[in-house]
CSV table of C-alpha atoms and ligand atoms in Angstrom, one decimal:
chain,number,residue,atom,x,y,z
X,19,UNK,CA,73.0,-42.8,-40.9
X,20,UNK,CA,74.0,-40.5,-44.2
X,21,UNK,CA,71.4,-39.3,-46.4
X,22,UNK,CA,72.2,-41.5,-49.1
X,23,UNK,CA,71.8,-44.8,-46.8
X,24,UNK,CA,68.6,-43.7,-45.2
X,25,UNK,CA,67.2,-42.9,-48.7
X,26,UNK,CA,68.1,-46.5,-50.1
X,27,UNK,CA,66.3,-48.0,-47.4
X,28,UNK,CA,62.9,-45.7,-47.6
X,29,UNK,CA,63.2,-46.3,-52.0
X,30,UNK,CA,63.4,-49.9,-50.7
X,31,UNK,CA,60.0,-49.9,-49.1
X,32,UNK,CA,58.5,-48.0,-51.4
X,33,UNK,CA,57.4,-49.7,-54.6
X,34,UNK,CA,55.5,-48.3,-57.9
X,35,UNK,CA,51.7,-47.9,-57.2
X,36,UNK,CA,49.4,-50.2,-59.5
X,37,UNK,CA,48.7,-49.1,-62.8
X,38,UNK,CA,45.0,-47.5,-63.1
X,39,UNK,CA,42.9,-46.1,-66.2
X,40,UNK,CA,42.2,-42.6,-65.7
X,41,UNK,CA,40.4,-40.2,-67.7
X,42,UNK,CA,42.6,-37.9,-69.6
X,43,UNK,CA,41.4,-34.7,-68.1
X,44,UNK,CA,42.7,-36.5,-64.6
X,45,UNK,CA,46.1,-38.0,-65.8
X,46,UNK,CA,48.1,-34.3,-66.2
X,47,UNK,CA,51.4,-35.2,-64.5
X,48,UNK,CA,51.1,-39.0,-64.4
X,49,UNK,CA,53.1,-41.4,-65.4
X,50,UNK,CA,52.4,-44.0,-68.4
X,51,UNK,CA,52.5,-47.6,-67.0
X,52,UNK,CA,53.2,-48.6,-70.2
X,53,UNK,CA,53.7,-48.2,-74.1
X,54,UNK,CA,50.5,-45.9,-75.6
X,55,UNK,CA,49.6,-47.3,-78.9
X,56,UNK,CA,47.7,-44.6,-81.6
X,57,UNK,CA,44.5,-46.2,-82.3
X,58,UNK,CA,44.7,-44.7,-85.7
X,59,UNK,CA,46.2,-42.8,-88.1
X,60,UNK,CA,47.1,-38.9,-87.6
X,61,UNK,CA,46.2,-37.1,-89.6
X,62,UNK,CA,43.7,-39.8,-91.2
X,63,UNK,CA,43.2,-38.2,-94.0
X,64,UNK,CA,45.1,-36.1,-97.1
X,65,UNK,CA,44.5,-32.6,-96.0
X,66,UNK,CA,45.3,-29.3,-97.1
X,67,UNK,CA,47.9,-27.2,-95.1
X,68,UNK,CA,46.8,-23.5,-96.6
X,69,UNK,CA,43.9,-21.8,-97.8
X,70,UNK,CA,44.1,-21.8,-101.0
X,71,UNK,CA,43.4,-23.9,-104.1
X,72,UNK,CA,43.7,-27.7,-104.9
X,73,UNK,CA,45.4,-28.1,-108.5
X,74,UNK,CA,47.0,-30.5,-110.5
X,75,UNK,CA,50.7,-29.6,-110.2
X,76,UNK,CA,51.6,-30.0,-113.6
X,77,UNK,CA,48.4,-27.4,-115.0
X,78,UNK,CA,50.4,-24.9,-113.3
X,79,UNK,CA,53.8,-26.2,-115.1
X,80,UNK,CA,53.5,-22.7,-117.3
X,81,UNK,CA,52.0,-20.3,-114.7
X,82,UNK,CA,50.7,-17.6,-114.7
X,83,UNK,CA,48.0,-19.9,-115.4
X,84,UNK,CA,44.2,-20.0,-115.7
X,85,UNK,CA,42.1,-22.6,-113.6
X,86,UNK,CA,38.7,-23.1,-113.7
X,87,UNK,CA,36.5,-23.1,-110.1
X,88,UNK,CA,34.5,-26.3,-109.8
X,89,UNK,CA,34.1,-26.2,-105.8
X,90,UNK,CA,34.9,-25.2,-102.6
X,91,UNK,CA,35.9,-27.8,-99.4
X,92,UNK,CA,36.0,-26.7,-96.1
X,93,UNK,CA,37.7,-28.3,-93.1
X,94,UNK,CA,35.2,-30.8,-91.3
X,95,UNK,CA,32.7,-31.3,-95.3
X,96,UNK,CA,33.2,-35.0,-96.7
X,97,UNK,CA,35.4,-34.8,-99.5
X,98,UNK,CA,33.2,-33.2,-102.8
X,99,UNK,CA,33.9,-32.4,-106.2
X,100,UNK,CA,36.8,-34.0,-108.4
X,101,UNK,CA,39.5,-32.3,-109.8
X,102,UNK,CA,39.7,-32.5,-113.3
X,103,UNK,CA,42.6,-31.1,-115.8
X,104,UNK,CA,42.9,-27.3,-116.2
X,105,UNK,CA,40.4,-27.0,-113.2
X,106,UNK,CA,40.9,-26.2,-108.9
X,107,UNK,CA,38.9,-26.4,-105.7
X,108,UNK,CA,38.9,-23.3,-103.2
X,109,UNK,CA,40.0,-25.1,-100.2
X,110,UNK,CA,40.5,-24.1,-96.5
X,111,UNK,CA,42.9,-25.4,-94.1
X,112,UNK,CA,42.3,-29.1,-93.0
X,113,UNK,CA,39.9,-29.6,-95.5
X,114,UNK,CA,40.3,-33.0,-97.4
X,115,UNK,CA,42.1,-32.9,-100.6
X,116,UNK,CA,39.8,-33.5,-103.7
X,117,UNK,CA,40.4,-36.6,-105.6
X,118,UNK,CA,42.3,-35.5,-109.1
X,119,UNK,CA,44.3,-32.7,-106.8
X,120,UNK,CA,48.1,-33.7,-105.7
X,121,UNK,CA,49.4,-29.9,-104.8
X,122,UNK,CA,47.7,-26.8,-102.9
X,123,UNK,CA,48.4,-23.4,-104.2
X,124,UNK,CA,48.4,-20.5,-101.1
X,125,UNK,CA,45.4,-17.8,-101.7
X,126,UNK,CA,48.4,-15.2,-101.8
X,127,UNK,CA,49.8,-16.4,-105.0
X,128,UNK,CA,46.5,-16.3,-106.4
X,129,UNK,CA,43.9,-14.0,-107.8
X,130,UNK,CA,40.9,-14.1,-109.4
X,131,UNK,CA,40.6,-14.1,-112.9
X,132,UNK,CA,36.8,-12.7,-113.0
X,133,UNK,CA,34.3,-11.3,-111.2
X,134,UNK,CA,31.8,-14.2,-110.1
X,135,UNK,CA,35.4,-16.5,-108.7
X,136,UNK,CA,34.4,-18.9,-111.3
X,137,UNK,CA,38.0,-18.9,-112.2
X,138,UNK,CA,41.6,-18.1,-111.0
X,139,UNK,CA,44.7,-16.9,-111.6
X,140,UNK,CA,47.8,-19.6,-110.2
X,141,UNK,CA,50.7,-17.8,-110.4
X,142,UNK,CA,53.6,-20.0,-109.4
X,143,UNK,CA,54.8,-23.1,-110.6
X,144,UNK,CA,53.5,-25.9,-107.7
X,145,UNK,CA,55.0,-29.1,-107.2
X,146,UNK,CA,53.3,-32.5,-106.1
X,147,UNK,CA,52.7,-32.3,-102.6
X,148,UNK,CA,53.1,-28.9,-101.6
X,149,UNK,CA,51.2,-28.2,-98.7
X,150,UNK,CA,49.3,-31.5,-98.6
X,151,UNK,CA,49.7,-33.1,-95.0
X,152,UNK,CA,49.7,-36.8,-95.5
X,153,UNK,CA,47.8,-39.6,-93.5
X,154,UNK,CA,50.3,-40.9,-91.1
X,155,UNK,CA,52.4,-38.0,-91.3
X,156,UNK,CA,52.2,-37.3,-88.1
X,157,UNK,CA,51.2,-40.8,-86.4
X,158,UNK,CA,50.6,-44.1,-87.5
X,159,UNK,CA,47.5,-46.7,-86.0
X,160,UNK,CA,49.8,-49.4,-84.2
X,161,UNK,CA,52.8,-47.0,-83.7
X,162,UNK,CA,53.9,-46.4,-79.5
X,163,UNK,CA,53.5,-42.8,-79.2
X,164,UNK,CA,55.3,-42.7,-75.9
X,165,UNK,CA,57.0,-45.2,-73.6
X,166,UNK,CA,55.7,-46.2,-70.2
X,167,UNK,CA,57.7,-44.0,-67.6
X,168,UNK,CA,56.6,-40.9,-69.6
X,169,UNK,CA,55.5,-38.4,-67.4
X,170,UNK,CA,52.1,-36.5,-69.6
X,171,UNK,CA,52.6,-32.7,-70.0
X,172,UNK,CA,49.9,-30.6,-71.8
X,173,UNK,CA,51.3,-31.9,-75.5
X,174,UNK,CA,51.0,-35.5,-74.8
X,175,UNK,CA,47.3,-34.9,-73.4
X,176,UNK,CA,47.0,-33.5,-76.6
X,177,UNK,CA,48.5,-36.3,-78.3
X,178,UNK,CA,46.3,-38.9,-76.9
X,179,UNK,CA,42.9,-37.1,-77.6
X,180,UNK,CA,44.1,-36.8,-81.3
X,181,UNK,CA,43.8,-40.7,-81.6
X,182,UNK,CA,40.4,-40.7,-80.0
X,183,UNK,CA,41.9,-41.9,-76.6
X,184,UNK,CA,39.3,-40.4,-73.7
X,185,UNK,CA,41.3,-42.9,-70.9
X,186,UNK,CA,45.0,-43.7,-70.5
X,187,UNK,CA,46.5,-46.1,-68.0
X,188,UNK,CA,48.9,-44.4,-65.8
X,189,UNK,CA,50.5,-45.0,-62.2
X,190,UNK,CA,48.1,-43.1,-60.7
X,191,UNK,CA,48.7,-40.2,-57.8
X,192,UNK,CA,49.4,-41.3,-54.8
X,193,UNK,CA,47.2,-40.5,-51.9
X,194,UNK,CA,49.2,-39.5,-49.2
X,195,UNK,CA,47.5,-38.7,-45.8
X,196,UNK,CA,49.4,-35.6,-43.4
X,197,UNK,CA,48.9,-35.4,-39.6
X,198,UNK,CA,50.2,-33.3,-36.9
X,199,UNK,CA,51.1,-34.0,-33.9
X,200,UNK,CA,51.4,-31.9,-30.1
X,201,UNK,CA,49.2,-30.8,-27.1
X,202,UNK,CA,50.2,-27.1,-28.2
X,203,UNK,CA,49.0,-26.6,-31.5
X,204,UNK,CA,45.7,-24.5,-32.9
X,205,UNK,CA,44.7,-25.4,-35.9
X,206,UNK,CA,42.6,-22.4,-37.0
X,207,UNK,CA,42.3,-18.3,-36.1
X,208,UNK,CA,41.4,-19.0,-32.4
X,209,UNK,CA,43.0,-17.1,-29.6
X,210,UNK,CA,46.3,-18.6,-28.3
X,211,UNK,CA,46.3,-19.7,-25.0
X,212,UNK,CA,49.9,-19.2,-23.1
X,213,UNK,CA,51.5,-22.0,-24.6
X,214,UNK,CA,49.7,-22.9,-27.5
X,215,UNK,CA,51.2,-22.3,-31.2
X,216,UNK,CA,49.9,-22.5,-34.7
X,217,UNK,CA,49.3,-25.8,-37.0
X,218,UNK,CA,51.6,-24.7,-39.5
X,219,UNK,CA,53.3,-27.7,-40.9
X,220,UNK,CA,50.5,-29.4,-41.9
X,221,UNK,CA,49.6,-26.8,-44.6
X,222,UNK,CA,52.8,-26.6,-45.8
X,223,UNK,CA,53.3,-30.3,-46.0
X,224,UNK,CA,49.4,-30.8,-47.9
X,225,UNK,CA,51.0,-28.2,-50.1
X,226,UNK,CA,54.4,-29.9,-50.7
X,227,UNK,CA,52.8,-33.5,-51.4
X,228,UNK,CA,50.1,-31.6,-54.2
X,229,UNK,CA,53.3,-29.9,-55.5
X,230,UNK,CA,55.0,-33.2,-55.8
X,231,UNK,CA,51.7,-34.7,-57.5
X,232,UNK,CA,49.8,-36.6,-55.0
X,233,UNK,CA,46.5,-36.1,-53.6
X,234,UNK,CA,46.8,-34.6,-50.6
X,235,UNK,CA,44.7,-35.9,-47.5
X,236,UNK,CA,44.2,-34.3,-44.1
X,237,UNK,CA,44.2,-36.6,-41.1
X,238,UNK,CA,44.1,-33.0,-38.9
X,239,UNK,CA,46.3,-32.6,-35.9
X,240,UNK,CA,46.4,-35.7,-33.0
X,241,UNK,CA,46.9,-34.6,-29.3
X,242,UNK,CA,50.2,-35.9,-27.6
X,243,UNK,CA,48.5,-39.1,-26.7
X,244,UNK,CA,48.9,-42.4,-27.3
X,245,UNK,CA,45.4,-43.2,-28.5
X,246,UNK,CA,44.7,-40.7,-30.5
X,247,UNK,CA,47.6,-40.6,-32.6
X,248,UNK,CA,47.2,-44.5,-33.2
X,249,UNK,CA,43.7,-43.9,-34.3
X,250,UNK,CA,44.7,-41.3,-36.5
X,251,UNK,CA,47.9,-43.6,-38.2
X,252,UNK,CA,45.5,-46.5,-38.5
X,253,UNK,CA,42.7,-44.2,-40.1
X,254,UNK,CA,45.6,-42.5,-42.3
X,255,UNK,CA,47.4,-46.2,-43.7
X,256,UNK,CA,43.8,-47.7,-44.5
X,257,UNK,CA,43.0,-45.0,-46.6
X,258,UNK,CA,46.0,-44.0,-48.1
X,259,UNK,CA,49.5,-44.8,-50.2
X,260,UNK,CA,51.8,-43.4,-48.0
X,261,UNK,CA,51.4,-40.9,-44.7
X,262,UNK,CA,53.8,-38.3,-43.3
X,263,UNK,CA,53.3,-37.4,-39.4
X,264,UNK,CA,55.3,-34.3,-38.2
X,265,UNK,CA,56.3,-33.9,-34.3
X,266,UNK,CA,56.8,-36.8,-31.9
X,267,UNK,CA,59.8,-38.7,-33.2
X,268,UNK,CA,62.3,-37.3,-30.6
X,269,UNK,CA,63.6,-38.4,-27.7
X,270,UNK,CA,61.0,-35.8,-25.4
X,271,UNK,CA,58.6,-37.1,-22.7
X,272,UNK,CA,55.6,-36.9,-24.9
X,273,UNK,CA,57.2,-38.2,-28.3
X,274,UNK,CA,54.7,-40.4,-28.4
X,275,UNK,CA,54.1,-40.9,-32.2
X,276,UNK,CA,57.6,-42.8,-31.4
X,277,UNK,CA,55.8,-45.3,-29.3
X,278,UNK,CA,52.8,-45.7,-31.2
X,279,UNK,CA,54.4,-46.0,-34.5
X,280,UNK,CA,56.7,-48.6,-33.1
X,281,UNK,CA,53.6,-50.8,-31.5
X,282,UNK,CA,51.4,-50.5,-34.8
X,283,UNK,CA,54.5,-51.0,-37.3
X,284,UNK,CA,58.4,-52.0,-38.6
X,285,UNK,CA,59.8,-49.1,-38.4
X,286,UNK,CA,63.6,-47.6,-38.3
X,287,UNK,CA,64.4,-44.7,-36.3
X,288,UNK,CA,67.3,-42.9,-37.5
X,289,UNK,CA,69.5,-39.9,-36.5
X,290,UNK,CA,70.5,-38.8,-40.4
X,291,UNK,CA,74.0,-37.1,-40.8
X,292,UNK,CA,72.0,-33.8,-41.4
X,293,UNK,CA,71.1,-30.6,-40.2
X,294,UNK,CA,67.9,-29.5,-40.2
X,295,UNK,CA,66.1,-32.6,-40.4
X,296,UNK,CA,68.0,-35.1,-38.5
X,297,UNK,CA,65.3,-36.7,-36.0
X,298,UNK,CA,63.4,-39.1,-39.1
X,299,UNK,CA,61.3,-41.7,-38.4
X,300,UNK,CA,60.4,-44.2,-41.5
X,301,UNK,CA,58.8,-47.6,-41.9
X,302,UNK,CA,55.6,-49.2,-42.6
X,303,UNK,CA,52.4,-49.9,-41.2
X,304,UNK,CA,49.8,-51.9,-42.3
X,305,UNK,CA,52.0,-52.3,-45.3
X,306,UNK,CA,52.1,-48.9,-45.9
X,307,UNK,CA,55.0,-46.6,-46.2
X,308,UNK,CA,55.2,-44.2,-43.1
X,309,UNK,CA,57.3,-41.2,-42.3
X,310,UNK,CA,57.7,-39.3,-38.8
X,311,UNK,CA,59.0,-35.9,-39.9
X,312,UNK,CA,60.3,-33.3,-37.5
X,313,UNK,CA,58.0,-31.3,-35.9
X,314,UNK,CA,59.9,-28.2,-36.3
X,315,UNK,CA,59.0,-26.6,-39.4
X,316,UNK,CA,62.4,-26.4,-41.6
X,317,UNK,CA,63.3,-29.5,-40.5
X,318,UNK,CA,59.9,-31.0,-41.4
X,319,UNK,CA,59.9,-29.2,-45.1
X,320,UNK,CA,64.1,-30.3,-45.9
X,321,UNK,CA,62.7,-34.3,-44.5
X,322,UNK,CA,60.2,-34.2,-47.2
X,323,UNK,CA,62.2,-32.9,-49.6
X,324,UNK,CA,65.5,-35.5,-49.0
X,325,UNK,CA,63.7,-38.5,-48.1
X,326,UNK,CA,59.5,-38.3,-48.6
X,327,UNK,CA,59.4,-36.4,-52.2
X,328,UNK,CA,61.5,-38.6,-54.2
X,329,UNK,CA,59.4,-42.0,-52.5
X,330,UNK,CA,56.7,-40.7,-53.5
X,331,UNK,CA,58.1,-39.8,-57.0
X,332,UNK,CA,59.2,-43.5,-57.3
X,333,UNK,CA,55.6,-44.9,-55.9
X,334,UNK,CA,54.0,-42.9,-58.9
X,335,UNK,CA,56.7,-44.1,-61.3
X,336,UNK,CA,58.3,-41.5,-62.4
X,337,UNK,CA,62.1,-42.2,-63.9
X,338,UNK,CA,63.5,-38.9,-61.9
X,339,UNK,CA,63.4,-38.7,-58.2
X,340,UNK,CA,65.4,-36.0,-57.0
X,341,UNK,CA,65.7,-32.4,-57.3
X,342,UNK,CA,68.3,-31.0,-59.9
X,343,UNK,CA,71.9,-30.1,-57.7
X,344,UNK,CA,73.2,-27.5,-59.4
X,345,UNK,CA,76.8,-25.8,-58.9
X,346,UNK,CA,76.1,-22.1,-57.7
X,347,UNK,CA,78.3,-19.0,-57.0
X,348,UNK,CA,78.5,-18.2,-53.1
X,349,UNK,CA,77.3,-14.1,-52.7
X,350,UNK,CA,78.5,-14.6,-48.7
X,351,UNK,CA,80.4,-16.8,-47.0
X,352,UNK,CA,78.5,-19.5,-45.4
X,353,UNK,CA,80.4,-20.3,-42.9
X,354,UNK,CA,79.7,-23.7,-40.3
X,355,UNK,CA,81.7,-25.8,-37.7
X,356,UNK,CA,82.6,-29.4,-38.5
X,357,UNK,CA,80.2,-31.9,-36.9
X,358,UNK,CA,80.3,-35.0,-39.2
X,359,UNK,CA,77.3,-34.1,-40.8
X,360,UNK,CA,75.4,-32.1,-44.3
X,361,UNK,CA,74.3,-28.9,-43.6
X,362,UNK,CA,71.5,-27.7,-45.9
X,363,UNK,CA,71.1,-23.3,-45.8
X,364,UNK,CA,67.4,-22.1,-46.9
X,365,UNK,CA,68.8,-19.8,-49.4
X,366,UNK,CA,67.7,-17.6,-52.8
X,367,UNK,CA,68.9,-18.9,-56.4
X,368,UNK,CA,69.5,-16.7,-59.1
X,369,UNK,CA,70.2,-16.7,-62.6
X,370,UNK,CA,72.4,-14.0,-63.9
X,371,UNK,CA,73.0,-13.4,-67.4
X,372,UNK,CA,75.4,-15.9,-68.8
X,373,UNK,CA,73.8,-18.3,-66.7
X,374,UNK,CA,75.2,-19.0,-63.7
X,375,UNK,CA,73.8,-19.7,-60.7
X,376,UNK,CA,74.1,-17.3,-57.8
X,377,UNK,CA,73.0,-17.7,-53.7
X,378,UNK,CA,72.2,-16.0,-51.0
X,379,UNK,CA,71.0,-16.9,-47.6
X,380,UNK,CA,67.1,-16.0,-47.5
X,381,UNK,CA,67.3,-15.3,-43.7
X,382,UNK,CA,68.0,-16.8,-40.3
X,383,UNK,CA,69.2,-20.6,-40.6
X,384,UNK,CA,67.2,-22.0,-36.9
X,385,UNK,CA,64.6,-24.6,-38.2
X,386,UNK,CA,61.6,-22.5,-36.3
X,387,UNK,CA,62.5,-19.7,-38.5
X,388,UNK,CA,59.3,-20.8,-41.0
X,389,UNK,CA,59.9,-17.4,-43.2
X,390,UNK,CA,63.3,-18.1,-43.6
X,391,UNK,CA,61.9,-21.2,-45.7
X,392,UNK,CA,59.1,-19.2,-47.5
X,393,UNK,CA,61.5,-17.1,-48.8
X,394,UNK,CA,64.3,-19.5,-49.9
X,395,UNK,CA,63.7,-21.4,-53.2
X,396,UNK,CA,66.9,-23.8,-53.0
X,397,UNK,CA,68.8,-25.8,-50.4
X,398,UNK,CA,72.6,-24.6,-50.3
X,399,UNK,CA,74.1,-28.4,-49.4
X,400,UNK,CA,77.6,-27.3,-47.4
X,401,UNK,CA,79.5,-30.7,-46.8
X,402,UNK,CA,81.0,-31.6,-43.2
X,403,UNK,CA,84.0,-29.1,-42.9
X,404,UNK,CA,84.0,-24.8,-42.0
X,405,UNK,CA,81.7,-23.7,-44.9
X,406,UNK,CA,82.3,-22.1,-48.1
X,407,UNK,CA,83.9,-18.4,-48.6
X,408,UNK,CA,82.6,-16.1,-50.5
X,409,UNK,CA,82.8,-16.0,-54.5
X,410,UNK,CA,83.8,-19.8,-53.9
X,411,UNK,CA,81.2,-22.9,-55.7
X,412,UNK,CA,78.6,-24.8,-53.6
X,413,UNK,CA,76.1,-27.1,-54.8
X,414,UNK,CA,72.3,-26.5,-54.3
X,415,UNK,CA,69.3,-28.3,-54.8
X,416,UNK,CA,66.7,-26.5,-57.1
X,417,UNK,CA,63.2,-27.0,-55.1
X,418,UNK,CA,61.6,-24.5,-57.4
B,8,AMP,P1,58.5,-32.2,-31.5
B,8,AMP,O1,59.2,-32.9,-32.6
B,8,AMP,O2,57.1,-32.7,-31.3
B,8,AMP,O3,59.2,-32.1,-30.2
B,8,AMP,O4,58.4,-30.7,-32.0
B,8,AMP,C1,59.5,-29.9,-32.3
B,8,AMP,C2,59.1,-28.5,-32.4
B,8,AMP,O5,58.3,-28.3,-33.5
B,8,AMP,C3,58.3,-27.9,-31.2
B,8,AMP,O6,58.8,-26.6,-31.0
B,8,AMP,C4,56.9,-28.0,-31.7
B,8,AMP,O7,56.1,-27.0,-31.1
B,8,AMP,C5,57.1,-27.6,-33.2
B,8,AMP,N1,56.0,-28.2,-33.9
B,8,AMP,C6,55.6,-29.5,-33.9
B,8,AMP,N2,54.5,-29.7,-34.7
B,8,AMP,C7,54.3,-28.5,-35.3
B,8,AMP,C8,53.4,-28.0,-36.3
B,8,AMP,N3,52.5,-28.8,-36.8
B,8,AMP,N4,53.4,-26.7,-36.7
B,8,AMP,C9,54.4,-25.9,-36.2
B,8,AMP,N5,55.3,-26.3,-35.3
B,8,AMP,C10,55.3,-27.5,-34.8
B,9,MG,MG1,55.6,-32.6,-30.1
């Protein structure tokens, strides 16, 4: 199986969340399930874009001029006092614009023309609407501020509590359970005992599912048996969207998350053209989506990232599922035999200055080699074949 065809299948399987209403401060990084319609108008009122003072444009027609001070508005007061000819408001920035007024003059090209401010000196010509911000200007009631399949940032937050929206309805994030599997692992600072090793895939992959925008939950590490590892699964597809497993789904003695996962579900069991990574184990349970990642570290991270990151992109809607491949400059040769199969390097990406990409390997390619992966912040992708040489073009994915 290539990449590409194990991919279609999992995207297959793995279909948009429902649509939820969540509060706004809970939505950053969500996806609209729909069009957002302003409520009202923004801004809803004639406002003034300077401090300053509201005039009639043509009083000032033969400026210097000489305006009498019949009020002040501040941003926030309802709107006060009228402008009358030959007279002006003081105003502040995103204060209403007095009836009578059509132009703002800026406080710099002002001055007072007495001691108690009872009257000014305009000394430029203005023109009808300078400085005035206009209802609707920026947003009208009724209009679709964004599309559904918009992914909020910060601005569009912003956007929605400027029409007086506290909820929006979203796909919301999935929650995706994470369970480890093997008779050798320690989950916290303990004392290893000849044999044993360290959990350390399941923080990573708790970490790469909150990175992609889910809600990560721990279903804590299962003993190489049977029972336990089905209770686990079970526990992990009733309470969540989707749920990654790592270890198991070889072909060793005690692979048993192969044999549960196979009882409880429909599942495919796939040798992918690809190296790390290749042992993957993907299907559903229950109904929900299910995938036995590697137990060996790289190869568990570079499984989430080809085939679990961008399922889990599409089950929370978002238009763009995959990484950006970029074409980079080789700084070594990488060099690799042909085996029919992708080869994907841990390596460092850099910029240079006309803004080109530029790798390097981050370490020791064997997928125990967990610092290797720390350090790398790309995938090199070397196609079936002896490698590239150095100075030559290979494509990478971007993870960072
Ligand atoms: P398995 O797929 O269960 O045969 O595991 C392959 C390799 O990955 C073995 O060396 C395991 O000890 C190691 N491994 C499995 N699970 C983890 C984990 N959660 N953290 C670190 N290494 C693991
Ligand atoms: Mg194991």
């Amino acid at each position: 199986m290539d990449v590409d065809g194990a991919r279609r299948v999992i995207l297959a399987a793995c279909p948009v969340l429902p649509s939820a209403i969540l509060p706004l401060g809970d939505a950053l990084g969500c996806v609209t399930a729909g069009p957002v319609v302003a409520g009202h108008d923004v801004p809803s009122f004639a406002n003034s874009a300077m401090d300053g003072y509201a005039v009639r444009a043509t009083d000032t027609a033969t400026a210097p001029v000489i305006l009498d001070v019949v009020g002040t508005a501040a941003a926030g007061s309802a709107p006060g006092v009228e402008v009358g000819t030959r007279q002006a408001v003081r105003i502040m920035t995103g204060a209403v614009v007095p009836v009578g007024a059509d132009a703002i003059v800026m406080v710099e090209r002002t001055s007072p023309a007495d001691e108690g401010g009872g009257r000014v000196v305009i000394d430029m010509v203005a023109s009808p609407g300078d400085h005035v911000r206009h209802p609707g200007e920026d947003l009208r009631a009724g209009q679709v501020m964004f599309e559904g399949g918009t992914e909020l940032g910060p601005g569009h937050l912003g956007v929605l509590a400027s029409v007086g929206a506290t909820t929006v309805d979203v796909v919301p994030p999935a929650r995706v359970g994470v369970l480890s599997t093997g008779d050798e692992l320690v989950a916290d600072g303990r004392p290893l005992r000849p044999g044993q090793i360290r959990d350390s895939n399941r923080p990573m992959l708790l970490a790469l599912v909150e990175r992609a925008g889910c809600v990560p939950v721990d279903l804590g590490a299962a003993p190489d048996d049977e029972e336990a590892i089905a209770v686990a699964i079970r526990a992990g597809v009733t309470g969540c969207d989707a749920v990654l497993t790592s270890g198991g789904v070889s072909v060793g003695d005690f692979d048993y998350v192969r044999t549960v996962l196979d009882r409880m579900g429909d599942m495919h069991w796939w040798q992918v053209a690809v190296r790390p990574a290749k042992p993957l184990a993907f299907g559903t349970v229950a109904g929900t989506p299910v995938f036995g990642l590697p137990g060996n570290p790289v190869s568990s991270l570079v499984s989430f990232e080809l085939f679990a990151r961008p399922a889990l992109r599409q089950m929370m809607g978002h238009p763009e599922l995959f990484r950006p491949k970029v074409p980079a400059v080789a700084q070594e040769a990488f060099r690799r035999r042909p085996d029919g199969r992708l080869h994907l390097l841990c390596v460092v990406a850099t910029l240079d200055d006309e803004n080109r990409w530029h790798v390097r390997s981050s370490g020791g390619q064997g997928s125990h080699l967990l610092r290797t992966m720390a350090l790398a912040n790309a995938l090199a992708l070397l196609p079936d074949g002896d490698g590239v040489e150095e100075g030559a073009s290979v494509e990478v994915l971007l993870l960072a």
